Amino acid sequence: MCVTRSSELPKPGSFRRVQVGGESVLLVRNRDGELRAHINLCRHRGVVLCTEDSGQFNTSIRCPYHGWTFDLNGQLTAAPFMKELPPQTKERHLYSVSVSEWLGYIWVNLDPSAVPLADQLAPMLHKRFGDVDVPGRYGCDELEVAKRETYEVNANWKILFENFCECYHCPTMHPEVCDILPEWRSGYGTVSGPTGPKIEGSKINEKAEGFSLSGRATSAPLPGVPEHDHRTFHGLLLWPNVHLMFIPDHVMCMRFEPLGPAKTRVIVDWLFHPTAVSESGFDPSDAVALVDVTARQDFEACERVQAGAESSYFEEFHTPHESMITDFRRWLGEQLSDGAETSAGATSPQADVIAV
Ligand code: FES
Ligand SMILES: [Fe+2]
């Protein structure tokens, strides 16, 4: 799960509390600046250790109930009357989970047997971009969040994610985005198409300069973007909760956080180069407006799907444009089948289930 931006934990002792599924996770930078992720529960009587969203620890995390103290790596270092306590007390360190950084974001996995993030991403990135490291060209680690918008949508997170798996709705629902990316009137975007994802991306129409509501560019193309991509849009979806757009002068990252079976928080970041952000007159609102207007159209449709899903007659029919939804459900089915492997291409029994 992509949970927050790395720059939100800027120095040793910085912490941030995030929700990952049903678990509260405490992200901390230790004294060496390395990232740690601990389950936010004291190992004495299980109280939630930290209730603030973010802040700064000095050198340790102290439980407010009986005063057990853990270092930033989660090791129990002190407890009142330690000498009188049974010897196994000393072993009651915080539970830690795996944490990685990529594209300037922090990614958490609660599964202790999960393979490393890079190995999970490799097949998704290869399917999308072949052997070319397209995300790497945009220098996402160094980009700044010029604008963040948060939306709450009354729909299950999977309904939202599936909406972004297909562009069949684009010609009906998204006139603004189809003006900038005319190819999308075909019902195919860049993540799915008749022969798979569109590796070369979609071209911005020749009258526009950039991906924004007015068609103007916000700033110069990012330094690592090659000239042949100066008018290209690349979309990327990463199971389970990330949607990225790579545009010549910025990157947009949309994350879905389930808040309940029929409620999802969507956090959208618009990332620009720090040099562009510091220029006088920098104004990302035109670029923001295009995604904002389009996302609101999507969210309204998703709320209608959620309402429809509550009918006993609810069913779905998928066109070839929506084949990526099948891929997503196959992946999801594999995750829900208790780690039982299904071979590549096989349809898992749960592939058609919309699970909560
Ligand atoms: S519950 Fe944390 S010290 Fe007792
Ligand atoms: Fe859409």
Coordinates of C-alpha atoms and ligand atoms in Angstrom, one line a residue:
M1 CA 0.0 0.0 0.0
C2 CA 1.3 3.4 -1.0
V3 CA 0.7 5.4 2.2
T4 CA 2.4 8.8 2.2
R5 CA 5.1 11.0 0.6
S6 CA 8.7 10.4 1.9
S7 CA 9.2 14.1 2.4
E8 CA 6.5 14.0 5.1
L9 CA 9.1 12.3 7.3
P10 CA 12.0 14.7 6.7
K11 CA 14.4 13.9 9.5
P12 CA 15.4 11.4 12.2
G13 CA 12.6 11.1 14.8
S14 CA 9.9 12.3 12.3
F15 CA 6.8 10.2 12.6
R16 CA 3.5 9.8 10.8
R17 CA 0.5 7.6 11.7
V18 CA -1.2 5.9 8.7
Q19 CA -4.0 3.4 8.4
V20 CA -3.3 0.3 6.3
G21 CA -6.5 -1.7 6.0
G22 CA -7.6 -2.4 9.6
E23 CA -4.2 -1.6 11.2
S24 CA -2.8 1.6 12.5
V25 CA 0.9 1.9 11.4
L26 CA 3.4 4.2 12.9
L27 CA 6.0 5.3 10.3
V28 CA 9.2 6.6 11.9
R29 CA 12.7 7.7 10.8
N30 CA 15.3 6.2 13.1
R31 CA 18.4 8.0 14.3
D32 CA 20.2 7.0 11.0
G33 CA 17.4 8.4 8.9
E34 CA 16.1 4.9 7.9
L35 CA 12.5 4.3 7.7
R36 CA 10.7 1.9 10.1
A37 CA 7.0 0.9 10.2
H38 CA 5.6 -0.4 13.5
I39 CA 2.2 -1.6 14.4
N40 CA 0.9 1.3 16.6
L41 CA 0.2 -0.9 19.7
C42 CA 2.1 -1.1 23.0
R43 CA 3.4 -4.6 23.7
H44 CA 2.3 -4.4 27.3
R45 CA -1.5 -4.1 27.4
G46 CA -2.1 -3.3 23.7
V47 CA -3.1 0.4 23.9
V48 CA -2.6 2.5 20.8
L49 CA 0.7 4.2 21.4
C50 CA 0.3 7.3 19.2
T51 CA -2.9 9.2 18.5
E52 CA -1.4 12.2 16.7
D53 CA -1.2 12.1 12.9
S54 CA 2.4 13.3 12.6
G55 CA 5.1 14.9 14.6
Q56 CA 8.6 14.4 16.0
F57 CA 9.9 11.9 18.5
N58 CA 13.1 12.7 20.4
T59 CA 14.9 9.4 20.7
S60 CA 12.1 7.1 21.8
I61 CA 8.4 6.3 21.9
R62 CA 7.0 6.2 25.3
C63 CA 3.6 4.6 26.1
P64 CA 1.4 7.0 28.1
Y65 CA -0.3 4.2 30.1
H66 CA 2.5 2.6 32.2
G67 CA 5.5 4.2 30.6
W68 CA 7.1 1.4 28.6
T69 CA 9.7 2.9 26.3
F70 CA 10.7 1.8 22.8
D71 CA 13.5 3.1 20.7
L72 CA 12.8 4.3 17.1
N73 CA 13.6 0.8 15.8
G74 CA 10.8 -0.6 18.0
Q75 CA 13.0 -2.2 20.6
L76 CA 11.8 -2.1 24.2
T77 CA 14.5 -0.2 26.1
A78 CA 12.9 0.6 29.5
A79 CA 9.9 -0.2 31.6
P80 CA 9.1 0.9 35.2
F81 CA 10.5 -1.6 37.7
M82 CA 12.1 -3.6 34.9
K83 CA 14.4 -5.5 37.4
E84 CA 11.3 -6.9 39.1
L85 CA 9.6 -8.0 35.9
P86 CA 9.8 -11.5 34.4
P87 CA 12.8 -11.9 32.0
Q88 CA 10.7 -12.3 28.9
T89 CA 9.4 -8.7 29.3
K90 CA 12.6 -7.6 27.6
E91 CA 11.6 -9.4 24.4
R92 CA 8.3 -7.5 24.0
H93 CA 9.4 -5.2 21.2
L94 CA 7.0 -3.5 18.8
Y95 CA 5.7 -5.5 15.9
S96 CA 7.3 -4.1 12.7
V97 CA 6.2 -4.5 9.1
S98 CA 8.0 -4.1 5.8
V99 CA 8.4 -0.6 4.4
S100 CA 10.0 0.7 1.2
E101 CA 10.5 4.0 -0.6
W102 CA 9.9 4.4 -4.4
L103 CA 9.0 7.5 -6.5
G104 CA 9.3 9.6 -3.4
Y105 CA 6.5 7.7 -1.7
I106 CA 6.4 5.3 1.2
W107 CA 5.0 1.8 0.7
V108 CA 4.0 -0.6 3.5
N109 CA 3.2 -4.3 3.4
L110 CA 1.6 -6.0 6.4
D111 CA 2.4 -9.5 5.1
P112 CA 5.6 -10.8 6.7
S113 CA 6.1 -13.2 3.8
A114 CA 5.6 -10.6 1.0
V115 CA 8.3 -10.4 -1.6
P116 CA 10.2 -7.1 -1.8
L117 CA 8.3 -4.1 -3.4
A118 CA 10.6 -4.0 -6.4
D119 CA 9.8 -7.6 -7.2
Q120 CA 6.1 -7.0 -6.9
L121 CA 6.3 -4.0 -9.2
A122 CA 8.5 -5.5 -11.9
P123 CA 5.9 -7.5 -13.7
M124 CA 3.3 -4.7 -13.6
L125 CA 5.9 -2.2 -14.9
H126 CA 7.1 -4.6 -17.6
K127 CA 3.6 -5.2 -18.8
R128 CA 2.9 -1.5 -19.0
F129 CA 6.2 -0.1 -20.4
G130 CA 8.2 -3.1 -21.6
D131 CA 11.9 -2.7 -20.9
V132 CA 11.8 1.1 -20.6
D133 CA 11.9 2.7 -17.2
V134 CA 9.3 5.4 -18.0
P135 CA 8.6 6.4 -14.3
G136 CA 12.4 6.8 -13.7
R137 CA 12.6 9.5 -16.3
Y138 CA 10.3 11.8 -14.4
G139 CA 12.6 12.1 -11.3
C140 CA 9.6 11.6 -8.9
D141 CA 11.9 11.4 -5.8
E142 CA 12.8 15.0 -6.3
L143 CA 9.4 16.5 -7.2
E144 CA 7.4 18.6 -4.8
V145 CA 3.8 18.3 -4.0
A146 CA 2.6 21.6 -5.5
K147 CA -1.0 20.8 -4.7
R148 CA -2.9 18.1 -2.8
E149 CA -6.6 17.5 -3.0
T150 CA -8.6 14.9 -0.9
Y151 CA -12.0 13.5 -1.8
E152 CA -14.3 11.2 0.0
V153 CA -16.4 9.0 -2.3
N154 CA -19.3 6.9 -1.3
A155 CA -18.2 3.8 -3.1
N156 CA -16.1 0.7 -2.5
W157 CA -12.4 1.2 -3.3
K158 CA -12.5 -1.5 -5.9
I159 CA -15.3 0.2 -7.8
L160 CA -13.0 3.3 -7.9
F161 CA -10.0 1.3 -9.0
E162 CA -11.9 -0.5 -11.7
N163 CA -13.1 2.8 -13.1
F164 CA -9.5 3.9 -13.8
C165 CA -8.8 0.5 -15.4
E166 CA -10.9 1.4 -18.5
C167 CA -11.5 4.3 -20.8
Y168 CA -14.8 3.0 -22.3
H169 CA -16.5 5.7 -20.3
C170 CA -14.2 8.5 -21.5
P171 CA -16.1 9.5 -24.7
T172 CA -19.4 9.7 -22.8
M173 CA -18.2 11.3 -19.5
H174 CA -15.0 13.2 -20.1
P175 CA -15.3 15.9 -22.8
E176 CA -12.5 18.0 -21.3
V177 CA -9.9 15.3 -21.1
C178 CA -10.9 14.0 -24.6
D179 CA -10.2 17.5 -26.0
I180 CA -6.6 17.3 -24.8
L181 CA -6.1 13.6 -25.6
P182 CA -8.3 13.0 -28.7
E183 CA -7.3 9.3 -28.9
W184 CA -9.3 8.7 -25.8
R185 CA -12.5 9.2 -27.8
S186 CA -11.8 5.6 -29.1
G187 CA -12.7 4.3 -25.6
Y188 CA -9.1 3.2 -25.0
G189 CA -6.7 5.1 -22.8
T190 CA -3.1 4.1 -22.2
V191 CA -3.5 1.4 -19.5
S192 CA -5.6 -0.9 -21.6
G193 CA -6.2 -1.4 -25.3
P194 CA -7.1 -4.0 -27.9
T195 CA -3.6 -5.4 -27.8
G196 CA -2.8 -4.5 -24.2
P197 CA -1.5 -1.3 -22.7
K198 CA -0.3 1.5 -25.0
I199 CA 3.4 1.5 -24.3
E200 CA 4.0 4.7 -26.3
G201 CA 1.4 6.7 -24.4
S202 CA -1.2 9.1 -25.8
K203 CA -0.4 12.3 -27.7
I204 CA -1.6 15.7 -26.5
N205 CA -3.6 17.4 -29.3
E206 CA -1.6 19.6 -31.6
K207 CA -3.3 22.8 -30.5
A208 CA -2.5 22.3 -26.8
E209 CA 0.8 22.7 -25.1
G210 CA 0.2 20.7 -22.0
F211 CA -2.2 18.6 -20.0
S212 CA -4.5 21.2 -18.4
L213 CA -8.0 22.5 -18.7
S214 CA -7.0 25.3 -21.0
G215 CA -4.4 23.2 -22.8
R216 CA -1.5 25.4 -21.6
A217 CA 1.6 23.9 -20.1
T218 CA 2.3 24.8 -16.5
S219 CA 6.1 24.8 -16.7
A220 CA 9.0 23.4 -18.8
P221 CA 9.1 19.7 -19.3
L222 CA 10.8 17.8 -16.4
P223 CA 14.6 17.5 -17.0
G224 CA 14.7 13.7 -17.6
V225 CA 11.8 13.5 -20.0
P226 CA 13.1 12.8 -23.6
E227 CA 12.0 15.1 -26.4
H228 CA 9.9 12.4 -28.0
D229 CA 7.8 12.5 -24.8
H230 CA 7.3 16.3 -24.6
R231 CA 3.7 15.9 -25.8
T232 CA 3.0 12.5 -24.4
F233 CA 0.7 11.3 -21.6
H234 CA 1.5 8.0 -19.9
G235 CA -1.0 6.5 -17.4
L236 CA 0.0 3.7 -14.9
L237 CA -2.1 1.7 -12.5
L238 CA -0.5 -0.3 -9.7
W239 CA -2.4 -2.9 -7.8
P240 CA -4.0 -2.3 -5.4
N241 CA -4.4 1.4 -4.8
V242 CA -2.3 3.7 -7.0
H243 CA -3.0 5.6 -10.2
L244 CA -0.2 7.6 -11.7
M245 CA -0.1 10.0 -14.7
F246 CA 3.2 11.0 -16.2
I247 CA 2.8 14.3 -18.1
P248 CA 5.8 16.3 -19.6
D249 CA 5.8 19.0 -16.9
H250 CA 4.4 17.1 -13.9
V251 CA 3.3 13.8 -12.4
M252 CA 0.0 13.2 -10.7
C253 CA -0.4 10.5 -8.1
M254 CA -3.9 9.3 -7.0
R255 CA -4.2 7.0 -4.0
F256 CA -7.3 5.1 -2.8
E257 CA -7.7 4.5 0.9
P258 CA -10.6 2.3 1.9
L259 CA -12.6 3.9 4.8
G260 CA -15.3 1.2 4.9
P261 CA -17.1 -1.1 2.5
A262 CA -18.8 1.7 0.7
K263 CA -16.5 4.7 1.5
T264 CA -13.1 5.6 0.1
R265 CA -10.8 8.5 0.6
V266 CA -8.9 9.6 -2.6
I267 CA -5.8 11.6 -2.2
V268 CA -4.4 13.3 -5.3
D269 CA -0.9 14.9 -5.4
W270 CA 0.3 17.1 -8.3
L271 CA 4.1 16.9 -8.3
F272 CA 6.2 19.5 -10.0
H273 CA 9.9 20.2 -10.2
P274 CA 11.2 22.4 -7.3
T275 CA 12.7 24.9 -9.7
A276 CA 9.3 25.4 -11.4
V277 CA 7.5 25.7 -8.0
S278 CA 9.9 28.4 -6.8
E279 CA 9.5 30.5 -9.9
S280 CA 7.4 33.7 -9.5
G281 CA 4.0 33.3 -11.1
F282 CA 4.0 29.5 -10.9
D283 CA 0.4 28.4 -10.8
P284 CA -0.6 24.7 -11.2
S285 CA -4.4 25.4 -11.0
D286 CA -5.0 24.9 -14.7
A287 CA -3.4 21.4 -14.6
V288 CA -5.2 20.7 -11.3
A289 CA -8.5 21.7 -12.8
L290 CA -8.4 19.2 -15.6
V291 CA -7.9 16.2 -13.2
D292 CA -10.3 17.7 -10.7
V293 CA -13.1 18.0 -13.1
T294 CA -12.5 14.6 -14.6
A295 CA -12.1 12.9 -11.2
R296 CA -15.4 14.4 -10.0
Q297 CA -17.1 12.9 -13.1
D298 CA -15.5 9.6 -12.3
F299 CA -16.5 9.7 -8.6
E300 CA -20.1 10.5 -9.3
A301 CA -20.3 7.5 -11.7
C302 CA -18.6 5.3 -9.0
E303 CA -21.2 6.3 -6.4
R304 CA -23.9 5.3 -8.9
V305 CA -22.2 1.9 -9.4
Q306 CA -22.1 1.5 -5.6
A307 CA -25.8 2.3 -5.4
G308 CA -26.5 -0.1 -8.2
A309 CA -24.5 -2.8 -6.4
E310 CA -26.9 -2.7 -3.6
S311 CA -29.7 -4.1 -5.8
S312 CA -30.4 -7.8 -5.9
Y313 CA -30.5 -7.5 -9.7
F314 CA -27.0 -6.1 -9.8
E315 CA -24.7 -7.7 -12.5
E316 CA -22.1 -6.6 -14.9
F317 CA -21.3 -7.1 -18.6
H318 CA -17.8 -6.2 -19.7
T319 CA -16.8 -5.1 -23.2
P320 CA -13.3 -5.7 -24.6
H321 CA -12.4 -2.2 -23.5
E322 CA -12.7 -3.3 -19.9
S323 CA -10.4 -6.3 -20.0
M324 CA -8.1 -4.8 -17.4
I325 CA -10.9 -5.1 -14.8
T326 CA -10.6 -8.9 -15.3
D327 CA -6.8 -8.7 -14.8
F328 CA -7.4 -6.8 -11.5
R329 CA -10.0 -9.2 -10.3
R330 CA -7.7 -12.2 -11.1
W331 CA -4.9 -10.5 -9.0
L332 CA -7.3 -9.7 -6.2
G333 CA -8.7 -13.3 -6.2
E334 CA -5.1 -14.6 -5.8
Q335 CA -4.5 -12.3 -2.9
L336 CA -7.8 -13.4 -1.2
S337 CA -7.2 -17.1 -1.7
D338 CA -5.0 -17.4 1.4
G339 CA -1.7 -17.3 -0.5
A340 CA -2.7 -20.2 -2.8
E341 CA -0.9 -19.6 -6.1
T342 CA -2.8 -19.6 -9.4
S343 CA -0.8 -20.0 -12.5
A344 CA -0.4 -16.9 -14.7
G345 CA -3.4 -16.6 -17.0
A346 CA -5.6 -19.0 -15.1
T347 CA -8.9 -17.7 -13.9
S348 CA -9.2 -17.9 -10.2
P349 CA -12.5 -18.9 -8.8
Q350 CA -12.9 -15.5 -7.1
A351 CA -12.1 -13.6 -10.3
D352 CA -15.6 -12.3 -10.6
V353 CA -16.3 -11.6 -7.0
I354 CA -16.6 -8.1 -5.8
A355 CA -15.4 -8.8 -2.2
V356 CA -15.8 -6.2 0.5
Ligands
FES1 S1 -0.1 -0.4 27.9 FE1 1.8 0.5 27.3 S2 2.9 0.6 29.1 FE2 1.1 -0.4 29.7
FE2 FE -12.8 8.4 -16.0

